[in-house]
Coordinates of C-alpha atoms in Angstrom, one line a residue:
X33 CA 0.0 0.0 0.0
X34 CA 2.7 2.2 0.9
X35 CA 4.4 1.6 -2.3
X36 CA 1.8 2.1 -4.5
X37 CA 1.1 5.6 -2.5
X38 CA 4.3 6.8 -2.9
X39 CA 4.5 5.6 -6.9
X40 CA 1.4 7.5 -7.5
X41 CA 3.5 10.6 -5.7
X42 CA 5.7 10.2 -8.0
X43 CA 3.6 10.2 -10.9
X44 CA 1.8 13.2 -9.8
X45 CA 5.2 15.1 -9.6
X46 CA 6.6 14.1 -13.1
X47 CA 2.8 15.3 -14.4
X48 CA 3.0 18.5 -12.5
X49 CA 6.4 19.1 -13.3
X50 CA 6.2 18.6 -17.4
X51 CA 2.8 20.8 -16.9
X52 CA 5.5 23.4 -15.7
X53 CA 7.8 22.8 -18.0
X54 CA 5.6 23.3 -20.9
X55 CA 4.4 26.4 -19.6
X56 CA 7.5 27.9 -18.9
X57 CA 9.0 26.9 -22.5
X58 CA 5.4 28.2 -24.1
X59 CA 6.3 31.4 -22.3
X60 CA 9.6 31.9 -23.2
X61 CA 9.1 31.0 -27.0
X62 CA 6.4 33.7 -27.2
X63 CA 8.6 36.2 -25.5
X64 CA 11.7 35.5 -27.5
X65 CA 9.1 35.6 -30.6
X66 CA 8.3 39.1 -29.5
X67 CA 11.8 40.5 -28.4
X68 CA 13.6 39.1 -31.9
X69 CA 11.2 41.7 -33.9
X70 CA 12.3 44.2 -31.4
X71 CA 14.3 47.1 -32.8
X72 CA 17.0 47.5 -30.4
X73 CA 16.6 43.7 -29.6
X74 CA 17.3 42.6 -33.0
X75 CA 20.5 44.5 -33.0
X76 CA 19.5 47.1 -35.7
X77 CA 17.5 44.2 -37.8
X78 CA 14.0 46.3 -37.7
X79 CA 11.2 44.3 -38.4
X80 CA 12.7 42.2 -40.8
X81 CA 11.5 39.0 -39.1
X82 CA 7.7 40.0 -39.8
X83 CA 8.2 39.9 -43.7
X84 CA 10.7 37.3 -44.6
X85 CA 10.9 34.1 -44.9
X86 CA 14.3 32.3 -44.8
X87 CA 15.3 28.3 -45.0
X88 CA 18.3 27.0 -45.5
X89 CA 18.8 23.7 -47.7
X90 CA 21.1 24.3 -50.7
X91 CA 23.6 26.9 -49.5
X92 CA 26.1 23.7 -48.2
X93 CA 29.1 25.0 -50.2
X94 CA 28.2 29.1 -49.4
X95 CA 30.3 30.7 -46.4
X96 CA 32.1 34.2 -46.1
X97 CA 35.1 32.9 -44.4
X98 CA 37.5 33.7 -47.5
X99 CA 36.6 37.3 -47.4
X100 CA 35.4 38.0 -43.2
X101 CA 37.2 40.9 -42.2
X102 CA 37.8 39.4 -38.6
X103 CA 36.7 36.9 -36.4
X104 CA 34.8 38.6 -33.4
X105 CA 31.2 40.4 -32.6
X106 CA 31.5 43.4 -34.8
X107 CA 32.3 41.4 -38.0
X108 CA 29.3 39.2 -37.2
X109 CA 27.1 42.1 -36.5
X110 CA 28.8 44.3 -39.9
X111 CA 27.8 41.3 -41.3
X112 CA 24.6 40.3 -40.5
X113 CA 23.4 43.8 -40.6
X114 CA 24.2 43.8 -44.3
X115 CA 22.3 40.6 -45.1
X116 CA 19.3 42.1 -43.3
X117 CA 19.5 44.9 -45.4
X118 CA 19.4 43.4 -48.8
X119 CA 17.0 41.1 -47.5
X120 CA 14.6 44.5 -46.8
X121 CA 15.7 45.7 -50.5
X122 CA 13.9 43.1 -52.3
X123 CA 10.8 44.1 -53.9
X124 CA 10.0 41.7 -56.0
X125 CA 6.5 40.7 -55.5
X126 CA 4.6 37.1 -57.1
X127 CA 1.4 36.1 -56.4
X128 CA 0.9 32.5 -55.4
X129 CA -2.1 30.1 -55.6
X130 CA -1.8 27.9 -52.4
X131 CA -3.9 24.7 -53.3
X132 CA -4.7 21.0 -53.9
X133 CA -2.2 20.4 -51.3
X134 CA -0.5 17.0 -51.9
X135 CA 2.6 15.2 -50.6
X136 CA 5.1 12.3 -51.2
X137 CA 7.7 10.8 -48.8
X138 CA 10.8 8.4 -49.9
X139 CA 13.6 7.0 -48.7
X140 CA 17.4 7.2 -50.1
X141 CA 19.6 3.9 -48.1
X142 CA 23.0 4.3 -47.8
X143 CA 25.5 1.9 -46.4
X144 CA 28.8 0.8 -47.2
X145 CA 32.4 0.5 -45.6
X146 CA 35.1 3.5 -46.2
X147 CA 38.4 2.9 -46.9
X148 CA 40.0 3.5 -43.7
X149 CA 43.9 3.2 -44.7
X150 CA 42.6 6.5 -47.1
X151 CA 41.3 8.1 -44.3
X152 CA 44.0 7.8 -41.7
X153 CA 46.6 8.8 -44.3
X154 CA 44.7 12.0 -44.8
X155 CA 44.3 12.4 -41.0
X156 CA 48.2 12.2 -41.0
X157 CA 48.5 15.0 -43.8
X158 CA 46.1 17.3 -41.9
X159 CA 47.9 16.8 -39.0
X160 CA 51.2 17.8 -40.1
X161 CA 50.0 20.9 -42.0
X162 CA 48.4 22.1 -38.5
X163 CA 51.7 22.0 -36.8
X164 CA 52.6 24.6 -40.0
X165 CA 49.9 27.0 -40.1
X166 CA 49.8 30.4 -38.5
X167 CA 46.9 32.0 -39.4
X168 CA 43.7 31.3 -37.6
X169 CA 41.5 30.8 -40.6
X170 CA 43.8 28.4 -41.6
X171 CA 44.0 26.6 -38.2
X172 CA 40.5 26.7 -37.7
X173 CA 40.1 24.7 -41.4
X174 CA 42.4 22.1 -40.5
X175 CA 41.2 21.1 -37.2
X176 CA 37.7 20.7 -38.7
X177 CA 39.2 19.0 -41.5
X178 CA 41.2 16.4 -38.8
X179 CA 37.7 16.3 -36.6
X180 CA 36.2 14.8 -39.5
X181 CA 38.5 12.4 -40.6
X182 CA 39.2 11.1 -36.5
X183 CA 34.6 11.4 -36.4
X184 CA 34.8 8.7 -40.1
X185 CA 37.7 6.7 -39.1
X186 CA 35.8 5.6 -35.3
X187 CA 32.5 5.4 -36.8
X188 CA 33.2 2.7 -39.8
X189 CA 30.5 1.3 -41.4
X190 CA 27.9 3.7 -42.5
X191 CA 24.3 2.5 -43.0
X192 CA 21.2 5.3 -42.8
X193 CA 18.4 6.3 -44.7
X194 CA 17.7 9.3 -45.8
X195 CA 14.1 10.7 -45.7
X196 CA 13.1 13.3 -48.3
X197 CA 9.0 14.7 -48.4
X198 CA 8.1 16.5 -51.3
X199 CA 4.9 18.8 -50.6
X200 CA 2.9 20.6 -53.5
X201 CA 0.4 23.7 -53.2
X202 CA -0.3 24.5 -56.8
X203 CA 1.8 27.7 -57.4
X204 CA 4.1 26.4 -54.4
X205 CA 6.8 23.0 -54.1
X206 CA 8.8 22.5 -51.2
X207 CA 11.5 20.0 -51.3
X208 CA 11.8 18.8 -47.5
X209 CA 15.3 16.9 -46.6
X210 CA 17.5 15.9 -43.9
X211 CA 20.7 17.3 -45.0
X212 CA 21.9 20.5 -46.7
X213 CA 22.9 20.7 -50.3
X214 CA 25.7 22.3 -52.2
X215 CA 24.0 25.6 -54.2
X216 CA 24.7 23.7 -57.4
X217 CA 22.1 20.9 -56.3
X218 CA 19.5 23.1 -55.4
X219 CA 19.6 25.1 -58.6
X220 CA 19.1 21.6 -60.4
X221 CA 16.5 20.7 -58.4
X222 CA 14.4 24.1 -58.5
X223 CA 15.1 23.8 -62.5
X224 CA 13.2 20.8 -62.5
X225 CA 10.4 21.9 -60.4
X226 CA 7.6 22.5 -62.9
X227 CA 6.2 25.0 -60.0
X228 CA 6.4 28.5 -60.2
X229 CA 8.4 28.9 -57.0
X230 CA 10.1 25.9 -55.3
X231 CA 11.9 25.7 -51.9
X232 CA 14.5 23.2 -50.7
X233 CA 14.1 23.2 -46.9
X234 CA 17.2 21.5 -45.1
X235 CA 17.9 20.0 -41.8
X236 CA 14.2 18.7 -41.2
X237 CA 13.5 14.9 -41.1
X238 CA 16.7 14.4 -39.1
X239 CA 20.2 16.2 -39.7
X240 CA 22.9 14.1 -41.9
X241 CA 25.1 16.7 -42.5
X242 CA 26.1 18.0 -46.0
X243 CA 25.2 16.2 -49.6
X244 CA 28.6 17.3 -51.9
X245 CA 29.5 16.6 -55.6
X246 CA 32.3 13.9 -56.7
X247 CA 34.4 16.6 -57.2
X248 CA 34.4 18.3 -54.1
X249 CA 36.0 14.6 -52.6
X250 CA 39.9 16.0 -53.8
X251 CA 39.8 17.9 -50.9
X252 CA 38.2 20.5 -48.4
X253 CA 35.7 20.4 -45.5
X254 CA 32.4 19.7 -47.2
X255 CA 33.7 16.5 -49.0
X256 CA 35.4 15.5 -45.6
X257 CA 32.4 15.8 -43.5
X258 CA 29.5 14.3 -45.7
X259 CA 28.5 11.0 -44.8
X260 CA 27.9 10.1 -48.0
X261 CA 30.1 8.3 -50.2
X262 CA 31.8 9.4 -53.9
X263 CA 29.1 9.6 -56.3
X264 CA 25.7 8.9 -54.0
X265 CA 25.0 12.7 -53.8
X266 CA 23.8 12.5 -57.3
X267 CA 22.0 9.4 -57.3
X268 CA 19.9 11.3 -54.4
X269 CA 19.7 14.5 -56.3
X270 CA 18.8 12.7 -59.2
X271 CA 15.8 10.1 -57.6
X272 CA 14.5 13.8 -55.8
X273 CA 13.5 15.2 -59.1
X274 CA 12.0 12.3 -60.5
X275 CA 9.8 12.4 -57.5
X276 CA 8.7 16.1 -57.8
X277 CA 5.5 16.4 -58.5
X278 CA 3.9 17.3 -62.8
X279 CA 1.7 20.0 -63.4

């Protein structure tokens, strides 16, 4: 009897508590919702948040790091300021008809074995150009580069699935997937699109990292770090646009 009493106390504290928890996060989102729009909040960004709407899926092989001007707060303030900016600048307007909803999900497998004796030798090469570099751009590269060969080597075998949706609203396509692509991939794929405006939203249905051509496997952090092997990126690229949908 005892027991029981005290295991429905304990029940009645993990319900109250999540009840809490819930609340409190609820709270906080809605706050952080409001103080983001917030001019001085938004550090100079206006009301940019209220208009725009930004995703990021095929931008993979897009960074600034060749031409930042520095590595601390301001430059990261100079130059997401700047971004907000030409953001507000746009005024290109399309109307869109958002019907007939429909929606397909598939699955891309992947699994095999990398060459580990390729991998380590790499590793090795990475390692010895670290003990040589100076700069911190430079530095910064080849420890990511050496994180990614130590993170391939101790995993081994790969085996996953990735999960693509493809969602259709007349005027509208979105391309839903799991992984970011290079900007060359999404291009292809909103070529294809037979829609007048088509999205590729990444990072949603799980996070496997970045989908990269052949030839970016010579050399360089997006070829290190994908999880797919040499070649598969454009099988997937390939099976999403036969699965978009026809007019």
């Amino acid at each position: 009897m005892y027991n029981d009493f005290v295991c429905f106390g304990n029940y009645c504290i993990c319900f109250f508590f999540c009840i809490f928890l819930l609340v409190f996060c609820l709270f906080f989102f809605f706050q952080a919702e409001d103080g983001i729009r917030d001019f001085c909040l938004s550090r100079g960004l206006g009301d940019v948040y209220k208009r725009q709407l930004v995703c990021n899926g095929n931008a993979g092989d897009m960074s600034n790091r060749l031409y930042r001007q520095n590595n601390d707060f301001n430059e990261l303030k100079r130059v997401s300021s700047g971004i907000a900016r030409q953001i507000s600048q746009f005024d290109t307007k399309l109307d869109l008809t958002l019907a007939h909803p429909q929606s397909k999900t598939f699955v891309f497998p992947i699994e095999y074995d990398p060459d580990i004796d390729v991998l380590k030798a790499r590793l090795a090469d990475s390692q010895a150009k670290l003990e040589q570099a100076v700069a911190y751009d430079e530095r910064k590269w080849l420890i990511s580069e050496i994180n990614g060969f130590q993170r391939k080597i101790k995993a081994g075998h790969v085996k996953m699935d990735l999960e693509a949706t493809i969602l259709r609203m007349q005027d509208l396509e979105i391309v839903v997937l799991p992984c970011e692509l290079v900007s060359a991939f999404g291009r292809q794929i909103k070529k294809s699109s037979q829609a007048k405006v088509c999205f590729v939203w990444g990072y949603a249905n799980g996070q496997n990292g970045y989908v990269v051509e052949a030839s970016e496997f010579g050399g360089g952090h997006d070829g290190i770090s994908t999880q797919l092997p040499k070649g598969k990126a454009e099988e997937f690229v390939a099976l999403i646009i036969q699965h978009l949908f026809n007019n």
